[in-house]
PDB file of C-alpha atoms in Angstrom:
ATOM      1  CA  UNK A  19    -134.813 -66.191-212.687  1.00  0.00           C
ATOM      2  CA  UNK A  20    -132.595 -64.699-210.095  1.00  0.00           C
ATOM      3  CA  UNK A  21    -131.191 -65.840-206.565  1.00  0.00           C
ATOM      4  CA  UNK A  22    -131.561 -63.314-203.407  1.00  0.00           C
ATOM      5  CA  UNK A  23    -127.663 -63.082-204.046  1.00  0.00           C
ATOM      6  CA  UNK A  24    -127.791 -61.819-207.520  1.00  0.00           C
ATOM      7  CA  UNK A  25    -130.965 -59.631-207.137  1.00  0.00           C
ATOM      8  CA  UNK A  26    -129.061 -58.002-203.449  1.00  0.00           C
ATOM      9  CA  UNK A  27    -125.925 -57.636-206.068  1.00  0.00           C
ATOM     10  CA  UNK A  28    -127.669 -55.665-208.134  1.00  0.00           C
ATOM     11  CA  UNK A  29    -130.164 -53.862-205.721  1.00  0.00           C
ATOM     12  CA  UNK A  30    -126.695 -52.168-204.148  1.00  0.00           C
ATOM     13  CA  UNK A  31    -125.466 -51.059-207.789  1.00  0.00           C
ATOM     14  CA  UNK A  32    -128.510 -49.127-207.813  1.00  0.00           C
ATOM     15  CA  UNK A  33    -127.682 -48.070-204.083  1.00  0.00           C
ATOM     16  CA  UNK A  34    -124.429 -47.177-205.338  1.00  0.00           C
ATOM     17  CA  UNK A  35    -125.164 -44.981-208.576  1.00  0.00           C
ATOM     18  CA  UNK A  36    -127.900 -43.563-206.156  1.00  0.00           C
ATOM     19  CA  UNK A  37    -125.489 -42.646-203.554  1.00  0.00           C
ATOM     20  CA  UNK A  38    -123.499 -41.161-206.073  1.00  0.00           C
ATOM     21  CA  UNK A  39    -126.647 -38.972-207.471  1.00  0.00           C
ATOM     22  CA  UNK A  40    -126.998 -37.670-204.045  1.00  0.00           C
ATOM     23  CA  UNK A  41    -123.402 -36.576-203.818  1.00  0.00           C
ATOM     24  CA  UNK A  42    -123.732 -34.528-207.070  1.00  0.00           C
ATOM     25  CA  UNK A  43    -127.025 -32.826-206.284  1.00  0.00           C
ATOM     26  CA  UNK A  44    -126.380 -32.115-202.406  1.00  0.00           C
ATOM     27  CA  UNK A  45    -123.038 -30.615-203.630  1.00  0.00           C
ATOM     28  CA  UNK A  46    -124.598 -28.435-206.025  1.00  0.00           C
ATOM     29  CA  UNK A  47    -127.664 -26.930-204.032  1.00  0.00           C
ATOM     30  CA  UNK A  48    -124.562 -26.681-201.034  1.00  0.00           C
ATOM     31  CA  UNK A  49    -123.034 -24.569-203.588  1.00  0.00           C
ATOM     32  CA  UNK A  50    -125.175 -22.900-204.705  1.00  0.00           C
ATOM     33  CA  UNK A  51    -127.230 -21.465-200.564  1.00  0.00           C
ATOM     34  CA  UNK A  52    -126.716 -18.063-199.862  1.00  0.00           C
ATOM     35  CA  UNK A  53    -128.958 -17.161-197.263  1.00  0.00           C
ATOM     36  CA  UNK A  54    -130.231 -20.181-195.973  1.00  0.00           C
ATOM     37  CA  UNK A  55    -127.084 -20.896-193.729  1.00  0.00           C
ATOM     38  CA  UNK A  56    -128.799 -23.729-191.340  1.00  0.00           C
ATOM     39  CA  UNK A  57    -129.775 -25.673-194.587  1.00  0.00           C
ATOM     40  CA  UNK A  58    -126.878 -25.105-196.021  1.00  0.00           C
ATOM     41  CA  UNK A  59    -125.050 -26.730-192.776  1.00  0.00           C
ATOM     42  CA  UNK A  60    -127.747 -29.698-192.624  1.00  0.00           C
ATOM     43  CA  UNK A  61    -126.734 -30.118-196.498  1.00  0.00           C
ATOM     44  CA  UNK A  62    -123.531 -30.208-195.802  1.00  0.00           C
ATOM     45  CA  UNK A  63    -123.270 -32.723-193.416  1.00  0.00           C
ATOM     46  CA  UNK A  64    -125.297 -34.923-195.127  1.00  0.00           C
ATOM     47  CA  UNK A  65    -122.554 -34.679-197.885  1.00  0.00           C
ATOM     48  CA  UNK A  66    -120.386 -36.522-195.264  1.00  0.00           C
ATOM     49  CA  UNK A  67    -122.888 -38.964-194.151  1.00  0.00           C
ATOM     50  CA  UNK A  68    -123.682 -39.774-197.911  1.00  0.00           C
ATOM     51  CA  UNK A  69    -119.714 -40.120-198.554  1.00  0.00           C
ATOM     52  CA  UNK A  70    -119.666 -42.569-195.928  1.00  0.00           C
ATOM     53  CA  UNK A  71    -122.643 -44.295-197.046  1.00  0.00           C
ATOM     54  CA  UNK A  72    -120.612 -44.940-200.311  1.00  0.00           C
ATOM     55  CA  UNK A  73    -117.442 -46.373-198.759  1.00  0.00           C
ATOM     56  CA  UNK A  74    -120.218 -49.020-196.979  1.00  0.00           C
ATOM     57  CA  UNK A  75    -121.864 -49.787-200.262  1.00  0.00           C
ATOM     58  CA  UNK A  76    -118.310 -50.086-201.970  1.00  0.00           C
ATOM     59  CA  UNK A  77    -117.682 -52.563-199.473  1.00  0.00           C
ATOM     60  CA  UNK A  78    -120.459 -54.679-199.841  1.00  0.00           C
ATOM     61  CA  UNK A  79    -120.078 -54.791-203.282  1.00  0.00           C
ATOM     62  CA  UNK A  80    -116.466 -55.597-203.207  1.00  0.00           C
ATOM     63  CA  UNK A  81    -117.261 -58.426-200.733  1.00  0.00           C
ATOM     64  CA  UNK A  82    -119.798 -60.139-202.671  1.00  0.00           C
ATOM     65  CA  UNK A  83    -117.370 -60.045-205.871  1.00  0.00           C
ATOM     66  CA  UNK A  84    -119.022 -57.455-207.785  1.00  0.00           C
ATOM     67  CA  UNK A  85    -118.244 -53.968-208.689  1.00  0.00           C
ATOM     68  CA  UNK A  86    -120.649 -50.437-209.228  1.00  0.00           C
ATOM     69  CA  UNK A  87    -122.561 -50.290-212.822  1.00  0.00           C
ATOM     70  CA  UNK A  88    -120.603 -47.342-214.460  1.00  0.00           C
ATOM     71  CA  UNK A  89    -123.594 -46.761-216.858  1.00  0.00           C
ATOM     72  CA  UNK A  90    -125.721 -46.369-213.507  1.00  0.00           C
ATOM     73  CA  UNK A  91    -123.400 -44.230-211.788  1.00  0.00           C
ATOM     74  CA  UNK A  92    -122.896 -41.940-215.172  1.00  0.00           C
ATOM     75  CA  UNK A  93    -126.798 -42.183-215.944  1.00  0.00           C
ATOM     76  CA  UNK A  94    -127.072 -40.764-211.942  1.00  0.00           C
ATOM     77  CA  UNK A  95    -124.653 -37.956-212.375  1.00  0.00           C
ATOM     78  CA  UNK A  96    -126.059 -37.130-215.303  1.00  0.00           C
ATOM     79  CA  UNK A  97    -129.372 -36.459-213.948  1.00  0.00           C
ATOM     80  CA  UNK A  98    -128.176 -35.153-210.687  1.00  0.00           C
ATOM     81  CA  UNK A  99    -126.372 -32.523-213.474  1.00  0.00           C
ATOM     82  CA  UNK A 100    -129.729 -32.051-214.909  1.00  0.00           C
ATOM     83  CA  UNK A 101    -131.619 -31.063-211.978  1.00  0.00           C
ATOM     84  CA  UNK A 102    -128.981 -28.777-210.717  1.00  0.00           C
ATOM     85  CA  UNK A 103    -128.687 -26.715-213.768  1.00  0.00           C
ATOM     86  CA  UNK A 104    -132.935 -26.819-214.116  1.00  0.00           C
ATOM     87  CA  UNK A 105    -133.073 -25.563-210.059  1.00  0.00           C
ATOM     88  CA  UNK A 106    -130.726 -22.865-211.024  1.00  0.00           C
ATOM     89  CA  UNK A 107    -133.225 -21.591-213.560  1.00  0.00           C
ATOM     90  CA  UNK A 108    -135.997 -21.649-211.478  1.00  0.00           C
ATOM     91  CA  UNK A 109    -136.673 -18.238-209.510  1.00  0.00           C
ATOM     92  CA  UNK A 110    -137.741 -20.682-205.922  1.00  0.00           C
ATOM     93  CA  UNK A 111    -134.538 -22.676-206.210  1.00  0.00           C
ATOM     94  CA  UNK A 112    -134.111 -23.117-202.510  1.00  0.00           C
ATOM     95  CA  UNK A 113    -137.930 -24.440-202.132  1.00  0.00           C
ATOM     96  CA  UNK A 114    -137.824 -26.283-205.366  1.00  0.00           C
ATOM     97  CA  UNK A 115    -134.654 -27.862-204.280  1.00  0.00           C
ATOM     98  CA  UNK A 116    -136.073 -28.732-200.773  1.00  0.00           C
ATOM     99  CA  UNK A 117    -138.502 -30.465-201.860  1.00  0.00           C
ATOM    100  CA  UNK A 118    -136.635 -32.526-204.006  1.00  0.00           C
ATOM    101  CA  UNK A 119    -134.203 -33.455-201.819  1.00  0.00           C
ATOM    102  CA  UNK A 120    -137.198 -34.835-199.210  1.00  0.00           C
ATOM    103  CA  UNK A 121    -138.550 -37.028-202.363  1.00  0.00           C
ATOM    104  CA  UNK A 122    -135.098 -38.448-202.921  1.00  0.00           C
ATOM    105  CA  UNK A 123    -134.314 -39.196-199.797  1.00  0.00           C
ATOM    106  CA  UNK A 124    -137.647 -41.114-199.518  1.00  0.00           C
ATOM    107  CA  UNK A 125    -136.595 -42.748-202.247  1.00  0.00           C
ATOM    108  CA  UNK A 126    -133.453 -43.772-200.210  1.00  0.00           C
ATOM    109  CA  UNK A 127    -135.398 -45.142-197.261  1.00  0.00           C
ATOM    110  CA  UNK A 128    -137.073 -47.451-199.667  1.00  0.00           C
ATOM    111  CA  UNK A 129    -134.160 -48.842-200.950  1.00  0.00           C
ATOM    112  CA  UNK A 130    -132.432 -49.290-198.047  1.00  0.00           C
ATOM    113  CA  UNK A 131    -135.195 -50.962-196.150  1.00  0.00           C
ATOM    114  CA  UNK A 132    -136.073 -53.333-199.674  1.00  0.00           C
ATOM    115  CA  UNK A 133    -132.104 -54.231-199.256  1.00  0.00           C
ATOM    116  CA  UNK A 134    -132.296 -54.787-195.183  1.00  0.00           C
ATOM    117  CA  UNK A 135    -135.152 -57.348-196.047  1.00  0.00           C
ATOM    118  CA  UNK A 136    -132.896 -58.378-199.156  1.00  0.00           C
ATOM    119  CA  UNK A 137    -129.439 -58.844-197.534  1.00  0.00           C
ATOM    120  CA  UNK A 138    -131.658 -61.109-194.726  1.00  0.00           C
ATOM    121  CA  UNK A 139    -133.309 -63.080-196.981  1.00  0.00           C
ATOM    122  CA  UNK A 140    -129.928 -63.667-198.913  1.00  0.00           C
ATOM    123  CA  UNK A 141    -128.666 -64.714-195.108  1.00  0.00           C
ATOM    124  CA  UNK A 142    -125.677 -62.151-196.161  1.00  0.00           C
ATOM    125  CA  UNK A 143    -125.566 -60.476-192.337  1.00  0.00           C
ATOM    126  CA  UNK A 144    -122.957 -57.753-193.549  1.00  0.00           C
ATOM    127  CA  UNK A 145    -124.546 -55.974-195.927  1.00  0.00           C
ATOM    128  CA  UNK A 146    -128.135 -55.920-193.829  1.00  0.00           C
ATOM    129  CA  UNK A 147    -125.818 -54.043-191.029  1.00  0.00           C
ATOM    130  CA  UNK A 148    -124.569 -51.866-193.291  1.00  0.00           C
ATOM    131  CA  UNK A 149    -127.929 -51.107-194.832  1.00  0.00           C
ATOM    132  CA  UNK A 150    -129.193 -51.141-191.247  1.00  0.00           C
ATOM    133  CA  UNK A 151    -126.770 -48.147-190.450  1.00  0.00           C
ATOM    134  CA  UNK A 152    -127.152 -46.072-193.804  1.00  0.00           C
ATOM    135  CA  UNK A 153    -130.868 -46.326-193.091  1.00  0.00           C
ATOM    136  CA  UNK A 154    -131.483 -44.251-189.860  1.00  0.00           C
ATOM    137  CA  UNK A 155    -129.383 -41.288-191.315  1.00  0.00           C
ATOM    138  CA  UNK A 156    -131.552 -41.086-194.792  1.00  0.00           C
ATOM    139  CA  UNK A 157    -134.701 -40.918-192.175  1.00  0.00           C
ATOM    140  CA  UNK A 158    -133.282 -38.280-190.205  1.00  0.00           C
ATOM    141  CA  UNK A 159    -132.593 -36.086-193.406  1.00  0.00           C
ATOM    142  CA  UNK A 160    -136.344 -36.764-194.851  1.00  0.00           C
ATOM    143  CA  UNK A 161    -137.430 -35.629-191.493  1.00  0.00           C
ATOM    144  CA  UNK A 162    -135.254 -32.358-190.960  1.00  0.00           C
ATOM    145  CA  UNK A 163    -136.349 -31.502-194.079  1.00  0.00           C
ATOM    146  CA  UNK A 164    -140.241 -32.042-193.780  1.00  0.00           C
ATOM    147  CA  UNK A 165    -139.780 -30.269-190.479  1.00  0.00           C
ATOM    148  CA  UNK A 166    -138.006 -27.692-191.631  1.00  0.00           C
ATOM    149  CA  UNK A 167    -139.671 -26.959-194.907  1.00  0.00           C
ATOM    150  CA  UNK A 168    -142.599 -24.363-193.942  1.00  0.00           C
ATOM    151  CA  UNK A 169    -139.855 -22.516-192.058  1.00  0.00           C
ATOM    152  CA  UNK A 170    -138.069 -22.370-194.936  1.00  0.00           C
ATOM    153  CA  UNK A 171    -140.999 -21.324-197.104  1.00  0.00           C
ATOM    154  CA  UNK A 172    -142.025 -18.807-195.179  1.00  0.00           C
ATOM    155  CA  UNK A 173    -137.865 -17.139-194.739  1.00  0.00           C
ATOM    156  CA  UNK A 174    -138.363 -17.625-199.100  1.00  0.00           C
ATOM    157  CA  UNK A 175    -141.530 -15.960-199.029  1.00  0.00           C
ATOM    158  CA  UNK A 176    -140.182 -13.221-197.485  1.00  0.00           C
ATOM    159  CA  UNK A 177    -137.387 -12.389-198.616  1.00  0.00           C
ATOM    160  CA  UNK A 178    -138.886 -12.833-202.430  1.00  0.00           C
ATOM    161  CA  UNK A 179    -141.626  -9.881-201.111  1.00  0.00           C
ATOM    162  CA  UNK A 180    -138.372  -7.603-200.189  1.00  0.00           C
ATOM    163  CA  UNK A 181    -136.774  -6.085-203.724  1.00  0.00           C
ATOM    164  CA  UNK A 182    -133.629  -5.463-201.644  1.00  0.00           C
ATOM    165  CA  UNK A 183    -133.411  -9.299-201.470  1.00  0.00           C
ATOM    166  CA  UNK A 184    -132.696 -12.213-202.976  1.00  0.00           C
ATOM    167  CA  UNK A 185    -134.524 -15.066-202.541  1.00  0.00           C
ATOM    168  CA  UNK A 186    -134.008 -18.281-205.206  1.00  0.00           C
ATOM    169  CA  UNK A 187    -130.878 -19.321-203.465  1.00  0.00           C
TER     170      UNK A 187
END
């Protein structure tokens, strides 16, 4: 059995190796946009929200006496590193990509609001403000990307119909 305290604890390791998962993957897609500047600049500054997100989860962590799970954070680079390298295969990169990044970031609003209800059950104030702040910026992303993502399909679409253009990326 486990107290609120120890099952927050380890609820923000997984916030932490999943915060460091984004990092990898929003780098690499970043990287890797051509012509798709204005999701390449939404991308980007998410890179700085998530880096800030990090130094908030570090300091939760380092409050409540425990440390990041180094075979979680390796185990989330390591697939972040796997779907970079698979989306660079794929000929619809950009959409494929998209669309992954609005699934993960979902993902991301569930943790953070299962660690807000955590961190208040726990009575552990800190960490639900933190949690409270991370929260609204993983909503905005999911929603600039659901709004943004015919757009983006259709700017794809046609420049995958031109043979003078490239399109994956």
């Amino acid at each position: 059995m486990a107290t609120p305290q120890e099952n927050l604890l380890d609820w923000l390791r997984d916030a932490h190796a999943m915060e460091q998962q984004a990092e990898k993957m929003l780098k690499a897609q970043s990287e890797r946009l051509e012509h798709y500047p204005q999701l390449k600049a939404r991308i980007d500054q998410h890179i700085e929200e998530t880096l800030g997100q990090q130094q908030l989860i570090d300091q939760c962590l380092a409050r409540l006496g425990g440390s990041s799970s180094t075979l979680k954070d390796m185990g989330g680079k390591l697939m972040a590193f796997g779907q970079a390298v698979g989306g660079s295969l794929m000929s619809d990169e950009v959409i494929k990509g998209a669309m992954a990044g609005y699934v993960f970031e979902n993902m991301e609003i569930a943790s953070y609001t299962a660690l807000i209800a955590a961190a208040k059950e726990a009575g552990d104030s800190e960490t639900q403000a933190a949690c409270e702040k991370i929260l609204p910026q993983e909503i905005a992303m999911a929603e600039w990307l659901l709004e943004h993502l015919p757009e983006l399909t259709q700017a794809f679409l046609r420049r995958s119909a031109d043979p003078d253009k490239e399109a994956k990326r």
